[in-house]
Amino acid sequence: MMTNMNRTDLPQEHKKNTAASPWPLRAVTLLIILLTILLAGIPPALTLMRRADAQVALGNAKTIRLALQLASREAYGASLPFWSATDTGGVTKKVRNRVLTDTKTPGDFWVLQTDSAGYEVLRFLYHEGDFTVLYQKEPQSYQVFYNQTYIKTQASGTGREPSW
């Protein structure tokens, strides 16, 4: 015959198991919820940080453009060369050192195209960290690119292309 048992009538082992089981379950559930919220917030935060870094690179590229414009005017006024296809960055060493010293930007630049006289910059690239900025005079525009390496290979000393 079955009797109605109260919680007080249960064996001692059963009382401990039923009383203790909700606490770990609640803790694990809360931990899973917190981890889900945290992991869901990481990608937007990284996107905002990358966007801020892109804005910094764009600002530095604009600074380089102004310094190049000033250096080209100074070179033109002194009848000195500005553009040079053989030197690093597409400008003479003197101009390059002047621009880098004046701007103190952490990146590097390359003048890609000048006008027919060789003094007005029509296109240049600025590279800083994982960002590349392309400037174009007509129509005036800046494009900021994020560089992400997907495949990196290194050729061995055999003179052949790397094997995939």
PDB file of C-alpha atoms in Angstrom:
ATOM      1  CA  MET A   1       0.000   0.000   0.000  1.00  0.00           C
ATOM      2  CA  MET A   2       1.277   3.453  -0.918  1.00  0.00           C
ATOM      3  CA  THR A   3       1.520   6.091   1.633  1.00  0.00           C
ATOM      4  CA  ASN A   4       1.780   9.793   1.088  1.00  0.00           C
ATOM      5  CA  MET A   5       5.263  10.835   1.909  1.00  0.00           C
ATOM      6  CA  ASN A   6       6.251  14.357   2.740  1.00  0.00           C
ATOM      7  CA  ARG A   7       9.650  15.733   1.928  1.00  0.00           C
ATOM      8  CA  THR A   8      10.485  15.193   5.554  1.00  0.00           C
ATOM      9  CA  ASP A   9       9.749  11.491   5.188  1.00  0.00           C
ATOM     10  CA  LEU A  10      12.269  10.988   2.353  1.00  0.00           C
ATOM     11  CA  PRO A  11      15.580   9.323   3.030  1.00  0.00           C
ATOM     12  CA  GLN A  12      18.452  11.666   3.936  1.00  0.00           C
ATOM     13  CA  GLU A  13      20.415  10.946   0.679  1.00  0.00           C
ATOM     14  CA  HIS A  14      17.480  11.934  -1.502  1.00  0.00           C
ATOM     15  CA  LYS A  15      16.989  15.201   0.381  1.00  0.00           C
ATOM     16  CA  LYS A  16      20.591  16.262  -0.265  1.00  0.00           C
ATOM     17  CA  ASN A  17      20.474  15.454  -3.986  1.00  0.00           C
ATOM     18  CA  THR A  18      17.258  17.337  -4.661  1.00  0.00           C
ATOM     19  CA  ALA A  19      18.334  20.344  -2.642  1.00  0.00           C
ATOM     20  CA  ALA A  20      21.766  20.622  -4.242  1.00  0.00           C
ATOM     21  CA  SER A  21      20.865  19.995  -7.910  1.00  0.00           C
ATOM     22  CA  PRO A  22      19.306  23.387  -8.789  1.00  0.00           C
ATOM     23  CA  TRP A  23      22.402  25.385  -7.709  1.00  0.00           C
ATOM     24  CA  PRO A  24      24.962  23.904 -10.173  1.00  0.00           C
ATOM     25  CA  LEU A  25      22.373  23.865 -12.937  1.00  0.00           C
ATOM     26  CA  ARG A  26      21.615  27.544 -12.406  1.00  0.00           C
ATOM     27  CA  ALA A  27      25.309  28.426 -12.295  1.00  0.00           C
ATOM     28  CA  VAL A  28      26.041  26.591 -15.546  1.00  0.00           C
ATOM     29  CA  THR A  29      23.006  28.167 -17.230  1.00  0.00           C
ATOM     30  CA  LEU A  30      24.070  31.637 -16.101  1.00  0.00           C
ATOM     31  CA  LEU A  31      27.631  30.994 -17.298  1.00  0.00           C
ATOM     32  CA  ILE A  32      26.393  29.871 -20.727  1.00  0.00           C
ATOM     33  CA  ILE A  33      24.189  32.953 -21.041  1.00  0.00           C
ATOM     34  CA  LEU A  34      27.065  35.279 -20.080  1.00  0.00           C
ATOM     35  CA  LEU A  35      29.458  33.610 -22.521  1.00  0.00           C
ATOM     36  CA  THR A  36      26.902  33.857 -25.316  1.00  0.00           C
ATOM     37  CA  ILE A  37      26.393  37.570 -24.682  1.00  0.00           C
ATOM     38  CA  LEU A  38      30.150  38.151 -24.500  1.00  0.00           C
ATOM     39  CA  LEU A  39      30.874  36.219 -27.698  1.00  0.00           C
ATOM     40  CA  ALA A  40      28.052  37.976 -29.533  1.00  0.00           C
ATOM     41  CA  GLY A  41      29.586  41.351 -28.651  1.00  0.00           C
ATOM     42  CA  ILE A  42      33.131  40.621 -29.854  1.00  0.00           C
ATOM     43  CA  PRO A  43      32.632  40.935 -33.658  1.00  0.00           C
ATOM     44  CA  PRO A  44      30.914  44.341 -33.490  1.00  0.00           C
ATOM     45  CA  ALA A  45      33.604  45.608 -31.118  1.00  0.00           C
ATOM     46  CA  LEU A  46      36.351  44.431 -33.475  1.00  0.00           C
ATOM     47  CA  THR A  47      34.592  46.089 -36.403  1.00  0.00           C
ATOM     48  CA  LEU A  48      34.433  49.385 -34.506  1.00  0.00           C
ATOM     49  CA  MET A  49      38.126  49.143 -33.615  1.00  0.00           C
ATOM     50  CA  ARG A  50      39.067  48.380 -37.243  1.00  0.00           C
ATOM     51  CA  ARG A  51      36.943  51.318 -38.407  1.00  0.00           C
ATOM     52  CA  ALA A  52      38.730  53.624 -35.959  1.00  0.00           C
ATOM     53  CA  ASP A  53      42.131  52.391 -37.191  1.00  0.00           C
ATOM     54  CA  ALA A  54      40.991  53.023 -40.780  1.00  0.00           C
ATOM     55  CA  GLN A  55      40.042  56.590 -39.850  1.00  0.00           C
ATOM     56  CA  VAL A  56      43.521  57.134 -38.386  1.00  0.00           C
ATOM     57  CA  ALA A  57      45.172  55.785 -41.551  1.00  0.00           C
ATOM     58  CA  LEU A  58      42.962  58.063 -43.667  1.00  0.00           C
ATOM     59  CA  GLY A  59      43.932  61.083 -41.567  1.00  0.00           C
ATOM     60  CA  ASN A  60      47.610  60.228 -41.943  1.00  0.00           C
ATOM     61  CA  ALA A  61      47.197  59.852 -45.720  1.00  0.00           C
ATOM     62  CA  LYS A  62      45.627  63.314 -45.882  1.00  0.00           C
ATOM     63  CA  THR A  63      48.577  64.684 -43.930  1.00  0.00           C
ATOM     64  CA  ILE A  64      50.965  63.040 -46.400  1.00  0.00           C
ATOM     65  CA  ARG A  65      49.034  64.565 -49.310  1.00  0.00           C
ATOM     66  CA  LEU A  66      49.373  68.051 -47.854  1.00  0.00           C
ATOM     67  CA  ALA A  67      53.085  67.532 -47.160  1.00  0.00           C
ATOM     68  CA  LEU A  68      53.614  66.260 -50.726  1.00  0.00           C
ATOM     69  CA  GLN A  69      51.772  69.280 -52.086  1.00  0.00           C
ATOM     70  CA  LEU A  70      53.951  71.633 -50.027  1.00  0.00           C
ATOM     71  CA  ALA A  71      57.160  69.808 -51.010  1.00  0.00           C
ATOM     72  CA  SER A  72      56.228  69.881 -54.700  1.00  0.00           C
ATOM     73  CA  ARG A  73      55.627  73.647 -54.564  1.00  0.00           C
ATOM     74  CA  GLU A  74      58.943  74.181 -52.815  1.00  0.00           C
ATOM     75  CA  ALA A  75      60.760  71.996 -55.366  1.00  0.00           C
ATOM     76  CA  TYR A  76      59.075  73.820 -58.251  1.00  0.00           C
ATOM     77  CA  GLY A  77      59.955  77.225 -56.790  1.00  0.00           C
ATOM     78  CA  ALA A  78      63.597  76.212 -56.359  1.00  0.00           C
ATOM     79  CA  SER A  79      63.715  74.526 -59.795  1.00  0.00           C
ATOM     80  CA  LEU A  80      64.605  71.201 -58.145  1.00  0.00           C
ATOM     81  CA  PRO A  81      63.250  67.810 -59.204  1.00  0.00           C
ATOM     82  CA  PHE A  82      60.292  66.439 -57.253  1.00  0.00           C
ATOM     83  CA  TRP A  83      59.303  63.184 -58.946  1.00  0.00           C
ATOM     84  CA  SER A  84      61.786  60.333 -59.419  1.00  0.00           C
ATOM     85  CA  ALA A  85      61.002  56.895 -60.827  1.00  0.00           C
ATOM     86  CA  THR A  86      64.278  55.459 -59.535  1.00  0.00           C
ATOM     87  CA  ASP A  87      64.002  56.516 -55.891  1.00  0.00           C
ATOM     88  CA  THR A  88      61.936  54.906 -53.157  1.00  0.00           C
ATOM     89  CA  GLY A  89      58.428  56.283 -52.926  1.00  0.00           C
ATOM     90  CA  GLY A  90      58.453  57.843 -56.405  1.00  0.00           C
ATOM     91  CA  VAL A  91      59.974  61.132 -55.242  1.00  0.00           C
ATOM     92  CA  THR A  92      63.546  62.328 -54.748  1.00  0.00           C
ATOM     93  CA  LYS A  93      65.333  61.362 -51.542  1.00  0.00           C
ATOM     94  CA  LYS A  94      65.305  64.941 -50.329  1.00  0.00           C
ATOM     95  CA  VAL A  95      61.532  65.255 -50.836  1.00  0.00           C
ATOM     96  CA  ARG A  96      60.875  61.852 -49.233  1.00  0.00           C
ATOM     97  CA  ASN A  97      62.923  62.672 -46.148  1.00  0.00           C
ATOM     98  CA  ARG A  98      61.249  66.066 -45.859  1.00  0.00           C
ATOM     99  CA  VAL A  99      57.724  64.611 -46.077  1.00  0.00           C
ATOM    100  CA  LEU A 100      58.430  61.837 -43.570  1.00  0.00           C
ATOM    101  CA  THR A 101      60.137  64.245 -41.170  1.00  0.00           C
ATOM    102  CA  ASP A 102      57.401  66.875 -41.397  1.00  0.00           C
ATOM    103  CA  THR A 103      54.461  64.487 -41.016  1.00  0.00           C
ATOM    104  CA  LYS A 104      55.907  61.964 -38.535  1.00  0.00           C
ATOM    105  CA  THR A 105      53.408  59.394 -39.782  1.00  0.00           C
ATOM    106  CA  PRO A 106      54.133  55.738 -38.975  1.00  0.00           C
ATOM    107  CA  GLY A 107      53.420  54.478 -42.495  1.00  0.00           C
ATOM    108  CA  ASP A 108      55.063  54.681 -45.889  1.00  0.00           C
ATOM    109  CA  PHE A 109      53.938  56.286 -49.152  1.00  0.00           C
ATOM    110  CA  TRP A 110      54.456  55.834 -52.891  1.00  0.00           C
ATOM    111  CA  VAL A 111      53.673  58.452 -55.509  1.00  0.00           C
ATOM    112  CA  LEU A 112      52.085  56.540 -58.378  1.00  0.00           C
ATOM    113  CA  GLN A 113      51.351  59.319 -60.859  1.00  0.00           C
ATOM    114  CA  THR A 114      52.207  62.988 -61.318  1.00  0.00           C
ATOM    115  CA  ASP A 115      51.132  65.531 -63.913  1.00  0.00           C
ATOM    116  CA  SER A 116      53.159  66.008 -67.110  1.00  0.00           C
ATOM    117  CA  ALA A 117      55.430  68.578 -65.428  1.00  0.00           C
ATOM    118  CA  GLY A 118      56.227  66.117 -62.630  1.00  0.00           C
ATOM    119  CA  TYR A 119      55.250  68.373 -59.734  1.00  0.00           C
ATOM    120  CA  GLU A 120      51.583  67.719 -58.989  1.00  0.00           C
ATOM    121  CA  VAL A 121      50.629  64.394 -57.397  1.00  0.00           C
ATOM    122  CA  LEU A 122      47.675  62.787 -59.162  1.00  0.00           C
ATOM    123  CA  ARG A 123      47.756  59.417 -57.354  1.00  0.00           C
ATOM    124  CA  PHE A 124      49.584  57.972 -54.385  1.00  0.00           C
ATOM    125  CA  LEU A 125      49.402  55.072 -51.952  1.00  0.00           C
ATOM    126  CA  TYR A 126      49.862  55.280 -48.221  1.00  0.00           C
ATOM    127  CA  HIS A 127      50.413  52.067 -46.257  1.00  0.00           C
ATOM    128  CA  GLU A 128      50.127  51.863 -42.473  1.00  0.00           C
ATOM    129  CA  GLY A 129      49.869  48.576 -40.593  1.00  0.00           C
ATOM    130  CA  ASP A 130      47.028  46.543 -42.105  1.00  0.00           C
ATOM    131  CA  PHE A 131      45.598  49.483 -44.052  1.00  0.00           C
ATOM    132  CA  THR A 132      46.348  50.910 -47.474  1.00  0.00           C
ATOM    133  CA  VAL A 133      44.943  54.257 -48.597  1.00  0.00           C
ATOM    134  CA  LEU A 134      44.708  55.151 -52.285  1.00  0.00           C
ATOM    135  CA  TYR A 135      44.441  58.841 -53.140  1.00  0.00           C
ATOM    136  CA  GLN A 136      43.232  60.046 -56.531  1.00  0.00           C
ATOM    137  CA  LYS A 137      43.090  63.724 -57.492  1.00  0.00           C
ATOM    138  CA  GLU A 138      40.410  63.633 -60.231  1.00  0.00           C
ATOM    139  CA  PRO A 139      37.773  63.102 -58.986  1.00  0.00           C
ATOM    140  CA  GLN A 140      39.291  63.674 -55.576  1.00  0.00           C
ATOM    141  CA  SER A 141      38.828  60.529 -53.551  1.00  0.00           C
ATOM    142  CA  TYR A 142      40.415  58.377 -50.897  1.00  0.00           C
ATOM    143  CA  GLN A 143      39.852  54.643 -50.615  1.00  0.00           C
ATOM    144  CA  VAL A 144      40.920  52.763 -47.498  1.00  0.00           C
ATOM    145  CA  PHE A 145      41.603  49.054 -47.849  1.00  0.00           C
ATOM    146  CA  TYR A 146      42.069  46.512 -45.063  1.00  0.00           C
ATOM    147  CA  ASN A 147      44.824  44.022 -45.868  1.00  0.00           C
ATOM    148  CA  GLN A 148      44.223  40.514 -44.626  1.00  0.00           C
ATOM    149  CA  THR A 149      46.561  37.669 -45.518  1.00  0.00           C
ATOM    150  CA  TYR A 150      44.796  34.451 -46.506  1.00  0.00           C
ATOM    151  CA  ILE A 151      47.685  32.474 -47.964  1.00  0.00           C
ATOM    152  CA  LYS A 152      51.363  33.096 -47.378  1.00  0.00           C
ATOM    153  CA  THR A 153      53.947  30.971 -49.120  1.00  0.00           C
ATOM    154  CA  GLN A 154      57.682  31.056 -49.069  1.00  0.00           C
ATOM    155  CA  ALA A 155      59.796  29.731 -51.897  1.00  0.00           C
ATOM    156  CA  SER A 156      62.609  27.363 -51.040  1.00  0.00           C
ATOM    157  CA  GLY A 157      66.111  28.035 -52.328  1.00  0.00           C
ATOM    158  CA  THR A 158      65.573  25.806 -55.389  1.00  0.00           C
ATOM    159  CA  GLY A 159      64.512  28.617 -57.700  1.00  0.00           C
ATOM    160  CA  ARG A 160      61.156  26.975 -58.354  1.00  0.00           C
ATOM    161  CA  GLU A 161      57.752  28.295 -57.461  1.00  0.00           C
ATOM    162  CA  PRO A 162      56.373  27.124 -54.106  1.00  0.00           C
ATOM    163  CA  SER A 163      54.257  24.007 -54.228  1.00  0.00           C
ATOM    164  CA  TRP A 164      50.673  24.307 -53.151  1.00  0.00           C
TER     165      TRP A 164
END
